[in-house]
Amino acid sequence: MTKISHQKVEVVIAGSGIAGSTMAAELGEAGFHVLVLEAGPERKLSEMISSQIWSRRLRWAGPEVQETGDLVGAANFAMGWGTGGAGLHWYANWYRLHPDDFHVRSQYGRSLDWPISYEDLQPWYDHAQTYFGVSGNLDPNTPPGAPYPMPAIPMSSQSNAIAKGFDAEGLKLTSNTLAVNSVPYDGRAGCVLDGWCDAGCPIGALANPLVLQWPRAIKAGVELRHNSYVTRIETDPAGSRATGVVYIDENGQENVQPADIVISACHTIWNARLLLLSTADKHPDGLGNRSGTLGHYFTSHALTTIHGLFEQETEPHTGVTGANTLCLVGYDNKQPAKGAFGSRAWLVGQAAKPNDLLGTALAKPELFGDALDAYLRRASSHYGNMTVLCEEESIKENRISLDPTKRDRYGLPQAHVTNSLPQENVARSEMAKSEGLRIFKAAGTSEAWAGPRNPMHMIGGTIMGRDPAASVTNSFGQLHEVENVFVAGASLFPTPGAINPTATLAALVFRTADYIRTNRSSLLP
């Protein structure tokens, strides 16, 4: 079948999520002719429904991701599908990596170093929190930065119950920092604390691309093309410049979209997959893979949830999905005991409905019948929960690859993720679980238990670095091999720290957009 060829644009971006939409708005407002290709359907704010069953349609509905290892299972949960991508169902936890997170190799002799420091990103972190709108209070355990533009979300009944346990352990809970409006901000409403963030926020209190980036991008003339599944990046015969992308439309027709600059802003797995699929004579192992590191150094966060039933009422259905409060005391101690390594962060008081993804019923999946009924009657008013995120070291063995034995409906190899937690990170995760159970028991729970260890967030695979022989991109996400191809998203991170990645992702996008603006004349032919 003949490919449909389109008129050339200056910038084509694959992915309409937080990274792609932010980049599109920034470059559109800078005067670039920008086109965004989104694999999923169009979404509208009016379609956001506070239902966990409905919210499943916001998650990835494309090719299955194959997973092996002892820390797997986050792929479909974390990815998005349609306008705004995963930005429609994200939890809005907003944290900066700490200075040591950028220099793990240099300081501890393990994992990797970033090619930049915290100081390089600090002004972009400051800019990003104003742009997105962040609520919170300054915390002495967080890196330096500008005050948040909004006061913190009020402390919930859940957090008040759990705080007693943190006090007993010599720890302290502080207000969580969230890209959620605690008061009206930038023309958007304040949060009503109904606990439905995960299903999309129809009032726009949670910063998502439908209310934040896309109105700006559309006003700036950015074009958004839905049901456009990007399959490869094309390069010239010399292999030195990208010429555009190939995508498949909703009718199964192949399209060629020429562009001067190509930006892959998909979710982590799909950034690596797209580059691996983009083979050519000069790039036989994938675009940007001369170093042999493309797909490697995949990381996640080892997550364990602590659950309990409290004597006082906790109103668990109210609040925000991400967390109401936070504990970063001890975060910077990456070597808390012999044989254990990594930072850890406590996210406390997550809103939980009876049957949602963080719900009270799923906290005890072994119950059924009368036992489940009795438990839910109590848990609906007395349940509390918190989550610990633990650092995973960057090792080459954990990777994203192509599986030629599993193919999508277009005949392309599916992505395969291998992720096993290094033993010293396992030990750190076990320490955190024990700490969490002590906290809940000290808080006076009648019953406390821990869920299984699971992965959360997907990071790495197209890592940035100074050395082209050991990384895929430079610190601006620009491929070492092809100067007019950029990557945006958490796939760039050499290390994950132990906190949610979106604030760092956003800061990097703003920094890269500024680099493209500044170097426009050299990047455009």
Short mmCIF file of C-alpha atoms in Angstrom, two decimals:
data_model
loop_
_atom_site.label_atom_id
_atom_site.label_comp_id
_atom_site.label_asym_id
_atom_site.label_seq_id
_atom_site.Cartn_x
_atom_site.Cartn_y
_atom_site.Cartn_z
CA MET A 1 0.00 0.00 0.00
CA THR A 2 1.31 3.46 -0.93
CA LYS A 3 2.22 5.67 2.00
CA ILE A 4 0.41 8.99 2.39
CA SER A 5 2.88 11.87 2.51
CA HIS A 6 2.08 15.08 4.37
CA GLN A 7 3.40 18.62 4.18
CA LYS A 8 6.59 19.17 6.13
CA VAL A 9 6.44 20.77 9.61
CA GLU A 10 9.23 22.27 11.66
CA VAL A 11 8.65 20.06 14.70
CA VAL A 12 6.84 16.74 15.01
CA ILE A 13 6.27 15.32 18.51
CA ALA A 14 5.25 11.72 19.25
CA GLY A 15 2.99 11.68 22.32
CA SER A 16 0.52 14.17 23.80
CA GLY A 17 1.09 13.48 27.50
CA ILE A 18 2.72 15.80 30.01
CA ALA A 19 6.11 15.78 28.27
CA GLY A 20 4.72 16.08 24.74
CA SER A 21 2.04 18.66 25.49
CA THR A 22 4.41 20.85 27.52
CA MET A 23 7.02 20.74 24.75
CA ALA A 24 4.36 21.48 22.13
CA ALA A 25 3.03 24.51 24.02
CA GLU A 26 6.52 25.88 24.66
CA LEU A 27 7.70 25.52 21.06
CA GLY A 28 4.37 26.65 19.62
CA GLU A 29 4.50 29.81 21.70
CA ALA A 30 8.08 30.32 20.47
CA GLY A 31 6.79 30.44 16.90
CA PHE A 32 7.62 26.94 15.68
CA HIS A 33 5.21 25.09 13.37
CA VAL A 34 4.44 22.09 15.61
CA LEU A 35 2.49 18.88 15.00
CA VAL A 36 1.77 16.32 17.74
CA LEU A 37 0.91 12.72 16.89
CA GLU A 38 -1.11 10.86 19.54
CA ALA A 39 -1.68 7.10 19.28
CA GLY A 40 -5.00 7.18 21.14
CA PRO A 41 -8.37 8.90 20.68
CA GLU A 42 -9.44 12.44 21.47
CA ARG A 43 -10.34 13.12 25.11
CA LYS A 44 -12.39 16.01 26.49
CA LEU A 45 -12.61 17.33 30.02
CA SER A 46 -16.38 16.90 29.95
CA GLU A 47 -15.85 13.15 29.52
CA MET A 48 -14.02 12.72 32.84
CA ILE A 49 -16.28 10.61 35.07
CA SER A 50 -15.66 9.80 38.74
CA SER A 51 -15.78 6.06 38.26
CA GLN A 52 -12.93 3.61 38.61
CA ILE A 53 -14.45 1.35 35.95
CA TRP A 54 -14.68 4.26 33.51
CA SER A 55 -11.15 5.39 34.28
CA ARG A 56 -9.66 2.21 32.87
CA ARG A 57 -10.18 3.57 29.38
CA LEU A 58 -7.63 6.29 30.13
CA ARG A 59 -4.91 3.67 30.44
CA TRP A 60 -2.83 2.12 27.71
CA ALA A 61 -4.85 0.21 25.12
CA GLY A 62 -2.13 -0.36 22.53
CA PRO A 63 0.22 -3.33 22.11
CA GLU A 64 0.84 -5.43 25.18
CA VAL A 65 4.14 -5.03 27.01
CA GLN A 66 5.96 -8.27 27.82
CA GLU A 67 7.56 -8.26 31.28
CA THR A 68 10.00 -10.55 33.09
CA GLY A 69 11.87 -10.25 36.37
CA ASP A 70 10.93 -9.92 40.03
CA LEU A 71 9.71 -6.31 39.81
CA VAL A 72 7.20 -6.12 36.98
CA GLY A 73 3.58 -5.24 36.33
CA ALA A 74 3.44 -1.44 36.13
CA ALA A 75 3.35 -0.95 32.37
CA ASN A 76 -0.35 -0.77 31.50
CA PHE A 77 -1.24 0.81 34.86
CA ALA A 78 1.18 3.70 34.36
CA MET A 79 0.76 4.51 30.68
CA GLY A 80 -1.97 6.61 29.08
CA TRP A 81 -4.04 6.48 25.91
CA GLY A 82 -5.55 9.51 24.20
CA THR A 83 -5.23 13.28 24.54
CA GLY A 84 -3.04 14.04 27.52
CA GLY A 85 -1.70 10.49 27.87
CA ALA A 86 -0.95 9.42 31.43
CA GLY A 87 -1.36 13.07 32.43
CA LEU A 88 -5.11 12.44 32.67
CA HIS A 89 -4.81 9.84 35.42
CA TRP A 90 -1.63 10.83 37.22
CA TYR A 91 -1.61 11.45 40.97
CA ALA A 92 0.05 14.90 40.80
CA ASN A 93 2.71 14.15 43.44
CA TRP A 94 5.32 16.85 42.82
CA TYR A 95 8.86 16.33 44.13
CA ARG A 96 12.36 17.40 43.20
CA LEU A 97 15.21 14.94 43.06
CA HIS A 98 17.77 15.66 45.76
CA PRO A 99 21.33 16.79 44.98
CA ASP A 100 22.81 13.37 45.80
CA ASP A 101 20.41 11.69 43.36
CA PHE A 102 22.37 13.29 40.50
CA HIS A 103 25.76 11.91 41.62
CA VAL A 104 25.13 8.39 42.92
CA ARG A 105 28.08 6.87 41.05
CA SER A 106 30.54 9.54 42.14
CA GLN A 107 29.47 9.50 45.77
CA TYR A 108 28.65 5.86 46.37
CA GLY A 109 30.46 3.94 43.62
CA ARG A 110 27.27 2.37 42.25
CA SER A 111 24.45 3.12 39.81
CA LEU A 112 25.10 6.10 37.47
CA ASP A 113 25.73 9.85 37.45
CA TRP A 114 23.68 12.46 35.65
CA PRO A 115 25.50 14.84 33.28
CA ILE A 116 23.95 17.76 35.19
CA SER A 117 23.58 18.76 38.83
CA TYR A 118 20.66 19.83 40.96
CA GLU A 119 21.84 23.44 40.55
CA ASP A 120 21.46 23.12 36.77
CA LEU A 121 17.81 22.14 37.17
CA GLN A 122 16.83 24.34 40.11
CA PRO A 123 15.66 27.35 38.03
CA TRP A 124 13.62 25.02 35.81
CA TYR A 125 12.08 23.33 38.85
CA ASP A 126 11.09 26.79 40.09
CA HIS A 127 9.58 27.68 36.71
CA ALA A 128 7.73 24.37 36.41
CA GLN A 129 5.98 24.64 39.79
CA THR A 130 4.59 28.07 38.87
CA TYR A 131 3.52 26.86 35.42
CA PHE A 132 1.75 23.74 36.72
CA GLY A 133 0.52 25.24 39.98
CA VAL A 134 1.81 23.44 43.06
CA SER A 135 0.40 23.45 46.58
CA GLY A 136 2.52 22.73 49.63
CA ASN A 137 4.70 24.10 52.40
CA LEU A 138 8.48 24.35 52.36
CA ASP A 139 10.06 21.35 54.06
CA PRO A 140 13.58 21.37 55.55
CA ASN A 141 14.09 17.87 54.12
CA THR A 142 13.61 19.00 50.51
CA PRO A 143 16.14 20.71 48.22
CA PRO A 144 16.26 24.53 48.02
CA GLY A 145 13.81 26.30 45.75
CA ALA A 146 11.21 29.00 45.39
CA PRO A 147 8.12 28.93 47.65
CA TYR A 148 5.16 27.03 46.24
CA PRO A 149 2.54 29.25 44.64
CA MET A 150 -0.31 27.83 46.75
CA PRO A 151 -0.75 26.80 50.39
CA ALA A 152 -0.87 23.12 51.21
CA ILE A 153 -3.94 20.89 51.05
CA PRO A 154 -5.35 20.62 54.63
CA MET A 155 -4.26 17.68 56.75
CA SER A 156 -6.77 14.84 56.50
CA SER A 157 -8.31 12.60 59.14
CA GLN A 158 -6.22 9.72 57.77
CA SER A 159 -2.98 11.67 58.16
CA ASN A 160 -3.92 12.80 61.67
CA ALA A 161 -4.41 9.19 62.70
CA ILE A 162 -1.15 8.01 61.13
CA ALA A 163 0.95 10.98 62.35
CA LYS A 164 1.05 9.58 65.88
CA GLY A 165 3.05 6.63 64.62
CA PHE A 166 5.57 8.83 62.81
CA ASP A 167 6.01 10.87 66.00
CA ALA A 168 6.69 7.68 67.94
CA GLU A 169 9.41 6.73 65.45
CA GLY A 170 11.06 10.14 65.74
CA LEU A 171 9.89 11.09 62.25
CA LYS A 172 7.70 13.95 61.09
CA LEU A 173 4.91 14.22 58.57
CA THR A 174 4.72 17.35 56.43
CA SER A 175 2.17 18.55 53.90
CA ASN A 176 2.42 16.83 50.55
CA THR A 177 3.45 18.86 47.51
CA LEU A 178 0.93 18.40 44.71
CA ALA A 179 0.15 19.83 41.29
CA VAL A 180 -3.38 20.25 42.66
CA ASN A 181 -4.99 23.60 43.38
CA SER A 182 -5.64 24.06 47.08
CA VAL A 183 -7.28 27.38 46.11
CA PRO A 184 -8.37 28.76 42.73
CA TYR A 185 -5.25 29.28 40.59
CA ASP A 186 -4.58 30.47 37.06
CA GLY A 187 -8.27 30.40 36.16
CA ARG A 188 -8.75 26.85 37.48
CA ALA A 189 -10.90 25.78 40.42
CA GLY A 190 -9.65 24.65 43.81
CA CYS A 191 -9.78 20.95 44.72
CA VAL A 192 -12.97 19.64 46.36
CA LEU A 193 -11.03 16.71 47.92
CA ASP A 194 -13.38 14.04 46.62
CA GLY A 195 -10.57 11.53 46.02
CA TRP A 196 -11.16 10.86 42.30
CA CYS A 197 -7.84 12.15 40.84
CA ASP A 198 -7.10 8.74 39.35
CA ALA A 199 -10.25 8.87 37.22
CA GLY A 200 -9.49 12.31 35.78
CA CYS A 201 -10.34 15.69 37.26
CA PRO A 202 -13.36 17.23 35.48
CA ILE A 203 -13.08 20.60 37.29
CA GLY A 204 -9.43 21.11 36.31
CA ALA A 205 -8.10 21.46 39.87
CA LEU A 206 -5.48 18.84 39.09
CA ALA A 207 -3.01 20.10 36.49
CA ASN A 208 -3.51 17.95 33.42
CA PRO A 209 -2.84 18.62 29.73
CA LEU A 210 -6.53 19.21 28.88
CA VAL A 211 -6.71 22.27 31.14
CA LEU A 212 -3.11 23.42 31.20
CA GLN A 213 -0.89 22.73 28.18
CA TRP A 214 -3.36 22.05 25.39
CA PRO A 215 -5.31 25.33 25.60
CA ARG A 216 -1.96 27.15 25.32
CA ALA A 217 -0.72 24.90 22.54
CA ILE A 218 -3.88 25.17 20.44
CA LYS A 219 -3.89 28.95 20.86
CA ALA A 220 -0.29 28.97 19.59
CA GLY A 221 -1.30 27.06 16.45
CA VAL A 222 -0.09 23.59 17.41
CA GLU A 223 -1.83 20.80 15.50
CA LEU A 224 -2.85 17.60 17.32
CA ARG A 225 -3.52 14.50 15.23
CA HIS A 226 -5.19 11.60 17.09
CA ASN A 227 -5.18 7.87 16.31
CA SER A 228 -1.69 8.29 14.87
CA TYR A 229 0.57 5.43 15.94
CA VAL A 230 4.19 6.40 15.29
CA THR A 231 6.24 3.38 14.19
CA ARG A 232 9.65 4.77 13.25
CA ILE A 233 11.84 7.83 12.81
CA GLU A 234 13.28 8.20 9.32
CA THR A 235 16.79 9.47 8.59
CA ASP A 236 18.63 10.70 5.50
CA PRO A 237 20.96 8.32 3.57
CA ALA A 238 23.96 9.55 5.55
CA GLY A 239 22.15 8.78 8.79
CA SER A 240 23.12 12.18 10.17
CA ARG A 241 19.70 13.88 10.23
CA ALA A 242 16.13 12.77 10.80
CA THR A 243 13.76 13.55 7.96
CA GLY A 244 10.49 12.84 9.78
CA VAL A 245 8.39 9.96 11.11
CA VAL A 246 6.18 7.18 9.82
CA TYR A 247 2.86 6.59 11.54
CA ILE A 248 -0.23 4.43 11.05
CA ASP A 249 -3.62 6.13 11.11
CA GLU A 250 -6.98 4.82 12.35
CA ASN A 251 -7.63 3.19 8.98
CA GLY A 252 -4.40 1.18 9.13
CA GLN A 253 -2.81 3.38 6.47
CA GLU A 254 0.89 4.24 6.69
CA ASN A 255 1.68 7.95 6.63
CA VAL A 256 4.95 9.82 6.23
CA GLN A 257 5.27 13.07 8.18
CA PRO A 258 8.37 15.08 7.19
CA ALA A 259 9.83 17.36 9.86
CA ASP A 260 12.94 19.40 10.58
CA ILE A 261 13.02 18.35 14.25
CA VAL A 262 11.67 15.10 15.70
CA ILE A 263 10.85 14.75 19.41
CA SER A 264 9.94 11.42 20.98
CA ALA A 265 7.83 12.29 24.02
CA CYS A 266 6.15 8.96 24.62
CA HIS A 267 6.07 7.08 27.89
CA THR A 268 9.38 5.50 28.94
CA ILE A 269 8.93 2.09 27.31
CA TRP A 270 7.69 3.57 24.05
CA ASN A 271 10.51 6.09 23.75
CA ALA A 272 12.99 3.22 23.79
CA ARG A 273 10.81 1.03 21.56
CA LEU A 274 10.43 3.76 18.93
CA LEU A 275 14.19 4.30 18.73
CA LEU A 276 14.84 0.54 18.61
CA LEU A 277 12.33 0.20 15.74
CA SER A 278 14.01 3.04 13.83
CA THR A 279 16.74 0.97 12.23
CA ALA A 280 18.58 2.03 9.07
CA ASP A 281 21.80 1.21 7.24
CA LYS A 282 23.68 3.71 9.39
CA HIS A 283 21.75 2.73 12.53
CA PRO A 284 21.41 -1.07 12.33
CA ASP A 285 20.72 -1.51 16.06
CA GLY A 286 18.27 1.36 16.39
CA LEU A 287 18.49 5.12 16.28
CA GLY A 288 20.80 6.50 18.95
CA ASN A 289 22.24 3.09 19.82
CA ARG A 290 25.87 3.41 18.75
CA SER A 291 26.82 3.16 22.43
CA GLY A 292 24.84 -0.05 22.90
CA THR A 293 22.98 1.51 25.84
CA LEU A 294 19.62 2.09 24.13
CA GLY A 295 16.96 0.31 26.18
CA HIS A 296 19.36 -0.40 29.05
CA TYR A 297 19.39 1.02 32.60
CA PHE A 298 15.63 0.74 32.99
CA THR A 299 14.56 1.47 36.56
CA SER A 300 11.37 1.82 38.59
CA HIS A 301 10.53 2.41 42.23
CA ALA A 302 10.04 -0.51 44.60
CA LEU A 303 6.67 0.25 46.16
CA THR A 304 5.11 -1.26 49.27
CA THR A 305 1.78 -0.16 50.70
CA ILE A 306 1.04 -0.33 54.43
CA HIS A 307 -2.59 -0.78 55.46
CA GLY A 308 -4.37 -0.59 58.78
CA LEU A 309 -7.62 -0.13 60.65
CA PHE A 310 -7.80 2.68 63.22
CA GLU A 311 -10.04 3.26 66.23
CA GLN A 312 -10.92 6.80 65.14
CA GLU A 313 -12.75 7.54 61.91
CA THR A 314 -10.38 8.31 59.04
CA GLU A 315 -12.74 9.25 56.16
CA PRO A 316 -10.53 7.33 53.69
CA HIS A 317 -12.67 8.16 50.66
CA THR A 318 -11.80 11.87 50.89
CA GLY A 319 -8.67 13.76 49.90
CA VAL A 320 -6.40 13.17 46.92
CA THR A 321 -5.27 9.96 45.26
CA GLY A 322 -1.56 10.80 45.45
CA ALA A 323 -1.10 11.38 49.17
CA ASN A 324 -2.16 13.92 51.76
CA THR A 325 1.12 14.09 53.66
CA LEU A 326 4.76 13.18 53.16
CA CYS A 327 7.82 12.09 55.13
CA LEU A 328 11.27 12.69 53.65
CA VAL A 329 13.16 12.54 56.95
CA GLY A 330 16.17 10.30 56.27
CA TYR A 331 15.72 10.41 52.48
CA ASP A 332 19.34 11.46 51.93
CA ASN A 333 20.72 8.50 53.90
CA LYS A 334 21.27 6.09 51.01
CA GLN A 335 23.20 3.61 53.20
CA PRO A 336 20.94 3.10 56.24
CA ALA A 337 22.37 -0.31 57.16
CA LYS A 338 24.95 -2.82 56.00
CA GLY A 339 23.72 -4.62 52.91
CA ALA A 340 20.97 -2.08 52.18
CA PHE A 341 21.13 0.79 49.72
CA GLY A 342 18.87 3.53 48.45
CA SER A 343 16.69 6.45 49.45
CA ARG A 344 13.10 6.01 50.57
CA ALA A 345 10.07 8.32 50.78
CA TRP A 346 6.75 7.89 52.61
CA LEU A 347 3.53 9.07 50.87
CA VAL A 348 0.79 9.07 53.47
CA GLY A 349 -3.01 9.16 53.48
CA GLN A 350 -4.05 8.28 49.94
CA ALA A 351 -7.76 8.57 49.21
CA ALA A 352 -9.26 5.11 48.82
CA LYS A 353 -12.72 4.14 47.60
CA PRO A 354 -14.04 0.65 48.40
CA ASN A 355 -13.24 -0.82 44.96
CA ASP A 356 -10.75 1.53 43.28
CA LEU A 357 -7.14 0.84 42.32
CA LEU A 358 -5.93 1.84 45.79
CA GLY A 359 -9.14 0.72 47.41
CA THR A 360 -10.03 -0.86 50.70
CA ALA A 361 -11.33 -4.09 49.12
CA LEU A 362 -8.12 -4.63 47.16
CA ALA A 363 -6.12 -4.12 50.35
CA LYS A 364 -7.43 -7.54 51.45
CA PRO A 365 -8.00 -9.48 48.23
CA GLU A 366 -8.15 -12.79 50.09
CA LEU A 367 -11.51 -11.93 51.71
CA PHE A 368 -14.92 -12.79 50.27
CA GLY A 369 -18.49 -13.28 51.38
CA ASP A 370 -19.40 -12.39 54.98
CA ALA A 371 -15.77 -11.74 55.93
CA LEU A 372 -15.39 -9.19 53.14
CA ASP A 373 -18.69 -7.56 54.08
CA ALA A 374 -17.70 -7.18 57.72
CA TYR A 375 -14.25 -5.84 56.80
CA LEU A 376 -15.62 -3.27 54.33
CA ARG A 377 -18.19 -2.01 56.83
CA ARG A 378 -15.36 -1.16 59.22
CA ALA A 379 -12.77 -0.12 56.63
CA SER A 380 -15.09 2.35 54.92
CA SER A 381 -14.72 4.61 57.96
CA HIS A 382 -11.56 3.42 59.77
CA TYR A 383 -9.08 2.43 57.04
CA GLY A 384 -5.70 4.12 56.62
CA ASN A 385 -2.86 3.58 54.18
CA MET A 386 0.52 4.86 53.11
CA THR A 387 3.07 3.96 50.46
CA VAL A 388 6.83 3.80 50.57
CA LEU A 389 8.88 4.35 47.42
CA CYS A 390 12.40 2.91 47.47
CA GLU A 391 15.23 3.61 45.08
CA GLU A 392 16.25 1.11 42.42
CA GLU A 393 19.83 1.21 41.21
CA SER A 394 20.54 1.65 37.52
CA ILE A 395 22.09 -1.55 36.17
CA LYS A 396 22.59 -2.46 32.53
CA GLU A 397 20.84 -5.83 32.87
CA ASN A 398 17.47 -4.16 33.45
CA ARG A 399 16.30 -3.13 30.03
CA ILE A 400 13.68 -2.52 27.38
CA SER A 401 14.10 -4.64 24.26
CA LEU A 402 12.12 -5.84 21.25
CA ASP A 403 10.57 -9.30 21.26
CA PRO A 404 10.45 -10.63 17.67
CA THR A 405 8.24 -13.54 18.79
CA LYS A 406 5.47 -11.18 19.98
CA ARG A 407 4.11 -8.68 17.48
CA ASP A 408 1.46 -5.99 17.49
CA ARG A 409 -1.42 -5.84 15.03
CA TYR A 410 0.81 -4.11 12.51
CA GLY A 411 3.44 -6.85 12.64
CA LEU A 412 5.96 -4.84 14.69
CA PRO A 413 7.87 -6.44 17.60
CA GLN A 414 6.36 -5.73 20.98
CA ALA A 415 8.33 -4.20 23.81
CA HIS A 416 9.85 -6.49 26.42
CA VAL A 417 10.83 -5.18 29.85
CA THR A 418 13.28 -6.99 32.10
CA ASN A 419 13.39 -5.60 35.63
CA SER A 420 14.84 -7.30 38.70
CA LEU A 421 15.61 -5.43 41.91
CA PRO A 422 19.28 -5.53 43.01
CA GLN A 423 19.68 -7.33 46.32
CA GLU A 424 20.75 -4.29 48.34
CA ASN A 425 17.65 -2.47 47.10
CA VAL A 426 15.56 -5.47 48.19
CA ALA A 427 17.06 -5.13 51.66
CA ARG A 428 16.21 -1.41 51.69
CA SER A 429 12.63 -2.17 50.70
CA GLU A 430 12.31 -4.76 53.49
CA MET A 431 13.66 -2.24 56.02
CA ALA A 432 11.06 0.27 54.89
CA LYS A 433 8.24 -2.27 55.17
CA SER A 434 9.24 -3.08 58.75
CA GLU A 435 9.43 0.64 59.53
CA GLY A 436 5.94 1.17 58.12
CA LEU A 437 4.40 -1.60 60.18
CA ARG A 438 6.03 -0.19 63.32
CA ILE A 439 4.59 3.24 62.50
CA PHE A 440 1.07 1.88 62.10
CA LYS A 441 1.27 -0.16 65.27
CA ALA A 442 2.60 2.85 67.18
CA ALA A 443 -0.31 4.86 65.80
CA GLY A 444 -2.69 2.45 67.52
CA THR A 445 -4.04 0.36 64.66
CA SER A 446 -6.13 -2.62 65.64
CA GLU A 447 -4.67 -4.39 62.63
CA ALA A 448 -1.77 -3.51 60.31
CA TRP A 449 -0.48 -5.35 57.26
CA ALA A 450 1.73 -4.79 54.20
CA GLY A 451 0.95 -5.43 50.58
CA PRO A 452 3.37 -7.11 48.17
CA ARG A 453 6.31 -5.23 46.69
CA ASN A 454 5.41 -3.82 43.27
CA PRO A 455 7.04 -1.52 40.71
CA MET A 456 5.84 2.05 40.35
CA HIS A 457 6.93 4.51 37.65
CA MET A 458 9.02 3.58 34.62
CA ILE A 459 12.32 5.34 34.18
CA GLY A 460 15.44 5.06 32.01
CA GLY A 461 16.13 3.24 28.76
CA THR A 462 17.23 6.33 26.78
CA ILE A 463 19.57 7.72 29.40
CA MET A 464 21.36 11.06 29.13
CA GLY A 465 25.09 11.39 29.71
CA ARG A 466 28.25 13.29 28.86
CA ASP A 467 29.93 10.33 27.14
CA PRO A 468 28.40 9.33 23.77
CA ALA A 469 29.96 5.90 24.25
CA ALA A 470 27.93 5.29 27.42
CA SER A 471 24.60 7.08 26.89
CA VAL A 472 21.90 7.78 24.32
CA THR A 473 21.44 11.56 24.60
CA ASN A 474 23.13 14.63 26.00
CA SER A 475 21.65 16.56 28.93
CA PHE A 476 19.08 18.22 26.66
CA GLY A 477 17.69 14.90 25.45
CA GLN A 478 19.38 15.39 22.06
CA LEU A 479 20.62 12.17 20.47
CA HIS A 480 24.41 12.06 20.40
CA GLU A 481 24.27 10.70 16.84
CA VAL A 482 21.50 12.74 15.24
CA GLU A 483 21.31 16.36 16.30
CA ASN A 484 17.72 17.03 15.21
CA VAL A 485 16.18 14.19 17.23
CA PHE A 486 15.27 14.78 20.88
CA VAL A 487 13.77 12.60 23.60
CA ALA A 488 11.53 13.97 26.36
CA GLY A 489 10.34 12.15 29.44
CA ALA A 490 11.51 10.02 32.36
CA SER A 491 13.30 7.64 29.99
CA LEU A 492 16.17 10.16 30.09
CA PHE A 493 16.84 9.74 33.82
CA PRO A 494 20.11 7.91 34.61
CA THR A 495 18.84 7.30 38.18
CA PRO A 496 15.33 7.40 39.68
CA GLY A 497 15.83 8.57 43.25
CA ALA A 498 12.92 7.47 45.43
CA ILE A 499 10.29 10.02 44.42
CA ASN A 500 7.74 10.50 41.65
CA PRO A 501 9.40 11.72 38.44
CA THR A 502 7.00 14.29 36.98
CA ALA A 503 8.51 17.47 38.47
CA THR A 504 11.93 16.48 37.14
CA LEU A 505 10.45 15.44 33.80
CA ALA A 506 8.78 18.85 33.48
CA ALA A 507 11.92 20.77 34.48
CA LEU A 508 13.88 18.90 31.80
CA VAL A 509 11.23 19.66 29.17
CA PHE A 510 11.41 23.39 29.89
CA ARG A 511 15.21 23.26 29.77
CA THR A 512 15.19 21.39 26.44
CA ALA A 513 12.55 23.70 24.92
CA ASP A 514 14.75 26.65 25.84
CA TYR A 515 17.73 24.93 24.19
CA ILE A 516 15.75 24.34 20.98
CA ARG A 517 14.55 27.97 20.95
CA THR A 518 18.07 29.25 21.49
CA ASN A 519 19.57 26.98 18.82
CA ARG A 520 16.76 27.32 16.30
CA SER A 521 18.96 28.54 13.44
CA SER A 522 21.38 25.61 13.73
CA LEU A 523 18.70 22.94 14.23
CA LEU A 524 16.52 24.00 11.27
CA PRO A 525 17.99 23.43 7.81
#
